Amino acid sequence: MASLVRHITIDCSDAYRLGQFWAGVLDGTISDEDFPGDPEALVTAPGSALLFVTVPDVKTVKNRVHLDVQPQDRTRDEEVERIVALGATVVGDHRKADGAGWVTLADPEGNEFCVERSAAERTK
């Protein structure tokens, strides 16, 4: 059997704080073993696991890998509004007049990710 991706690891300056943000984005939970000030925070959500690790380095360049999220029970635009309210910022708007496209956001530490259209929007 081939290997499986156990989780995606993201370096950051405050693992617990960034874990809280992503738990909100993904409707996930932070491990019961992780607390504010800990060097790691594991977020689990349906279909994904993200491990945040506190490092002394700051983000200085564009991500070489990023996450694409797809809303499950709302539209892309509603999801963008919800995630911005959680603390993200819009860094690129690639929506098209016909409804296609995506929005690039940055989490509170500047890590870019994209919000795509929901499955329901893709079938229209």
PDB file of C-alpha atoms in Angstrom:
ATOM      1  CA  MET A   1       0.000   0.000   0.000  1.00  0.00           C
ATOM      2  CA  ALA A   2       1.196   3.532  -0.763  1.00  0.00           C
ATOM      3  CA  SER A   3       1.637   6.229   1.852  1.00  0.00           C
ATOM      4  CA  LEU A   4      -1.220   8.494   2.936  1.00  0.00           C
ATOM      5  CA  VAL A   5      -1.008  12.163   3.843  1.00  0.00           C
ATOM      6  CA  ARG A   6      -1.544  12.188   7.615  1.00  0.00           C
ATOM      7  CA  HIS A   7      -1.872  15.953   7.825  1.00  0.00           C
ATOM      8  CA  ILE A   8      -0.634  19.115   6.178  1.00  0.00           C
ATOM      9  CA  THR A   9       1.850  20.993   8.371  1.00  0.00           C
ATOM     10  CA  ILE A  10       1.941  24.791   8.385  1.00  0.00           C
ATOM     11  CA  ASP A  11       4.684  26.841  10.061  1.00  0.00           C
ATOM     12  CA  CYS A  12       3.442  29.895  11.943  1.00  0.00           C
ATOM     13  CA  SER A  13       4.215  32.267  14.803  1.00  0.00           C
ATOM     14  CA  ASP A  14       1.315  31.186  17.069  1.00  0.00           C
ATOM     15  CA  ALA A  15       0.131  27.621  16.475  1.00  0.00           C
ATOM     16  CA  TYR A  16      -2.904  27.736  18.741  1.00  0.00           C
ATOM     17  CA  ARG A  17      -4.197  31.087  17.466  1.00  0.00           C
ATOM     18  CA  LEU A  18      -3.846  30.069  13.821  1.00  0.00           C
ATOM     19  CA  GLY A  19      -5.348  26.672  14.650  1.00  0.00           C
ATOM     20  CA  GLN A  20      -8.406  28.428  16.080  1.00  0.00           C
ATOM     21  CA  PHE A  21      -8.817  30.424  12.864  1.00  0.00           C
ATOM     22  CA  TRP A  22      -8.609  27.306  10.666  1.00  0.00           C
ATOM     23  CA  ALA A  23     -10.887  25.313  12.973  1.00  0.00           C
ATOM     24  CA  GLY A  24     -13.455  28.049  12.342  1.00  0.00           C
ATOM     25  CA  VAL A  25     -12.890  28.002   8.574  1.00  0.00           C
ATOM     26  CA  LEU A  26     -13.195  24.212   8.330  1.00  0.00           C
ATOM     27  CA  ASP A  27     -15.793  23.721  11.072  1.00  0.00           C
ATOM     28  CA  GLY A  28     -13.173  21.558  12.740  1.00  0.00           C
ATOM     29  CA  THR A  29     -11.733  21.120  16.203  1.00  0.00           C
ATOM     30  CA  ILE A  30      -8.387  21.664  17.861  1.00  0.00           C
ATOM     31  CA  SER A  31      -7.008  18.593  19.607  1.00  0.00           C
ATOM     32  CA  ASP A  32      -7.890  18.310  23.299  1.00  0.00           C
ATOM     33  CA  GLU A  33      -4.142  17.958  23.902  1.00  0.00           C
ATOM     34  CA  ASP A  34      -3.332  21.433  22.503  1.00  0.00           C
ATOM     35  CA  PHE A  35      -3.538  24.698  24.472  1.00  0.00           C
ATOM     36  CA  PRO A  36      -2.616  28.380  24.008  1.00  0.00           C
ATOM     37  CA  GLY A  37       1.160  28.739  24.057  1.00  0.00           C
ATOM     38  CA  ASP A  38       1.818  25.166  22.930  1.00  0.00           C
ATOM     39  CA  PRO A  39       4.285  24.805  20.049  1.00  0.00           C
ATOM     40  CA  GLU A  40       1.820  22.746  17.992  1.00  0.00           C
ATOM     41  CA  ALA A  41      -1.923  22.662  17.366  1.00  0.00           C
ATOM     42  CA  LEU A  42      -3.689  19.915  15.421  1.00  0.00           C
ATOM     43  CA  VAL A  43      -6.946  20.800  13.672  1.00  0.00           C
ATOM     44  CA  THR A  44      -9.138  17.986  12.404  1.00  0.00           C
ATOM     45  CA  ALA A  45     -12.131  18.414  10.145  1.00  0.00           C
ATOM     46  CA  PRO A  46     -14.006  16.116   7.793  1.00  0.00           C
ATOM     47  CA  GLY A  47     -11.552  15.045   5.104  1.00  0.00           C
ATOM     48  CA  SER A  48      -8.561  16.973   6.425  1.00  0.00           C
ATOM     49  CA  ALA A  49      -6.084  17.461   9.230  1.00  0.00           C
ATOM     50  CA  LEU A  50      -3.846  20.509   9.585  1.00  0.00           C
ATOM     51  CA  LEU A  51      -0.920  20.670  11.997  1.00  0.00           C
ATOM     52  CA  PHE A  52       0.265  24.162  12.952  1.00  0.00           C
ATOM     53  CA  VAL A  53       3.818  24.408  14.279  1.00  0.00           C
ATOM     54  CA  THR A  54       5.270  27.515  15.914  1.00  0.00           C
ATOM     55  CA  VAL A  55       8.579  28.540  14.327  1.00  0.00           C
ATOM     56  CA  PRO A  56      10.750  31.632  14.844  1.00  0.00           C
ATOM     57  CA  ASP A  57      10.780  32.514  11.130  1.00  0.00           C
ATOM     58  CA  VAL A  58       8.225  34.890   9.624  1.00  0.00           C
ATOM     59  CA  LYS A  59       6.550  34.374   6.267  1.00  0.00           C
ATOM     60  CA  THR A  60       8.397  36.421   3.649  1.00  0.00           C
ATOM     61  CA  VAL A  61       7.346  35.119   0.215  1.00  0.00           C
ATOM     62  CA  LYS A  62       4.310  33.724  -1.581  1.00  0.00           C
ATOM     63  CA  ASN A  63       3.288  30.191  -0.607  1.00  0.00           C
ATOM     64  CA  ARG A  64       4.563  27.470  -2.939  1.00  0.00           C
ATOM     65  CA  VAL A  65       1.652  25.276  -1.831  1.00  0.00           C
ATOM     66  CA  HIS A  66      -1.771  26.519  -0.816  1.00  0.00           C
ATOM     67  CA  LEU A  67      -5.160  25.152   0.180  1.00  0.00           C
ATOM     68  CA  ASP A  68      -8.287  25.444  -1.970  1.00  0.00           C
ATOM     69  CA  VAL A  69     -11.464  25.329   0.098  1.00  0.00           C
ATOM     70  CA  GLN A  70     -14.933  24.643  -1.257  1.00  0.00           C
ATOM     71  CA  PRO A  71     -18.013  25.648   0.741  1.00  0.00           C
ATOM     72  CA  GLN A  72     -20.407  22.796   1.466  1.00  0.00           C
ATOM     73  CA  ASP A  73     -23.583  24.561   2.545  1.00  0.00           C
ATOM     74  CA  ARG A  74     -23.295  28.091   1.170  1.00  0.00           C
ATOM     75  CA  THR A  75     -22.099  29.949  -1.901  1.00  0.00           C
ATOM     76  CA  ARG A  76     -18.511  30.945  -2.575  1.00  0.00           C
ATOM     77  CA  ASP A  77     -19.360  34.600  -1.929  1.00  0.00           C
ATOM     78  CA  GLU A  78     -21.105  33.814   1.373  1.00  0.00           C
ATOM     79  CA  GLU A  79     -18.100  31.727   2.400  1.00  0.00           C
ATOM     80  CA  VAL A  80     -15.680  34.545   1.561  1.00  0.00           C
ATOM     81  CA  GLU A  81     -17.716  36.909   3.778  1.00  0.00           C
ATOM     82  CA  ARG A  82     -17.759  34.360   6.614  1.00  0.00           C
ATOM     83  CA  ILE A  83     -14.016  33.702   6.467  1.00  0.00           C
ATOM     84  CA  VAL A  84     -13.176  37.413   6.259  1.00  0.00           C
ATOM     85  CA  ALA A  85     -15.274  37.891   9.413  1.00  0.00           C
ATOM     86  CA  LEU A  86     -13.095  35.214  11.076  1.00  0.00           C
ATOM     87  CA  GLY A  87      -9.984  37.321  10.360  1.00  0.00           C
ATOM     88  CA  ALA A  88      -8.875  36.605   6.782  1.00  0.00           C
ATOM     89  CA  THR A  89      -8.091  39.324   4.238  1.00  0.00           C
ATOM     90  CA  VAL A  90      -8.814  39.350   0.513  1.00  0.00           C
ATOM     91  CA  VAL A  91      -5.584  39.414  -1.504  1.00  0.00           C
ATOM     92  CA  GLY A  92      -6.958  38.576  -4.959  1.00  0.00           C
ATOM     93  CA  ASP A  93     -10.417  38.511  -6.509  1.00  0.00           C
ATOM     94  CA  HIS A  94     -10.612  36.221  -9.533  1.00  0.00           C
ATOM     95  CA  ARG A  95     -14.409  36.050  -9.832  1.00  0.00           C
ATOM     96  CA  LYS A  96     -15.834  36.378 -13.335  1.00  0.00           C
ATOM     97  CA  ALA A  97     -19.102  37.934 -14.486  1.00  0.00           C
ATOM     98  CA  ASP A  98     -20.463  34.475 -15.395  1.00  0.00           C
ATOM     99  CA  GLY A  99     -20.033  33.269 -11.776  1.00  0.00           C
ATOM    100  CA  ALA A 100     -16.843  31.266 -12.368  1.00  0.00           C
ATOM    101  CA  GLY A 101     -13.581  31.967 -10.575  1.00  0.00           C
ATOM    102  CA  TRP A 102     -12.276  32.084  -7.028  1.00  0.00           C
ATOM    103  CA  VAL A 103     -11.134  34.485  -4.318  1.00  0.00           C
ATOM    104  CA  THR A 104      -7.639  34.363  -2.831  1.00  0.00           C
ATOM    105  CA  LEU A 105      -7.537  35.122   0.893  1.00  0.00           C
ATOM    106  CA  ALA A 106      -4.764  35.282   3.473  1.00  0.00           C
ATOM    107  CA  ASP A 107      -5.133  33.856   6.967  1.00  0.00           C
ATOM    108  CA  PRO A 108      -4.144  36.018   9.982  1.00  0.00           C
ATOM    109  CA  GLU A 109      -0.459  35.149   9.415  1.00  0.00           C
ATOM    110  CA  GLY A 110      -0.506  35.869   5.673  1.00  0.00           C
ATOM    111  CA  ASN A 111      -0.756  32.311   4.317  1.00  0.00           C
ATOM    112  CA  GLU A 112      -2.684  32.429   1.046  1.00  0.00           C
ATOM    113  CA  PHE A 113      -5.570  30.105   0.254  1.00  0.00           C
ATOM    114  CA  CYS A 114      -8.412  30.130  -2.261  1.00  0.00           C
ATOM    115  CA  VAL A 115     -12.181  29.887  -1.884  1.00  0.00           C
ATOM    116  CA  GLU A 116     -13.741  28.154  -4.863  1.00  0.00           C
ATOM    117  CA  ARG A 117     -17.379  27.814  -5.919  1.00  0.00           C
ATOM    118  CA  SER A 118     -19.528  25.263  -4.107  1.00  0.00           C
ATOM    119  CA  ALA A 119     -20.479  22.023  -5.851  1.00  0.00           C
ATOM    120  CA  ALA A 120     -24.017  23.376  -6.306  1.00  0.00           C
ATOM    121  CA  GLU A 121     -22.680  26.521  -8.013  1.00  0.00           C
ATOM    122  CA  ARG A 122     -20.552  24.417 -10.371  1.00  0.00           C
ATOM    123  CA  THR A 123     -23.619  22.548 -11.694  1.00  0.00           C
ATOM    124  CA  LYS A 124     -25.487  25.712 -12.723  1.00  0.00           C
TER     125      LYS A 124
END
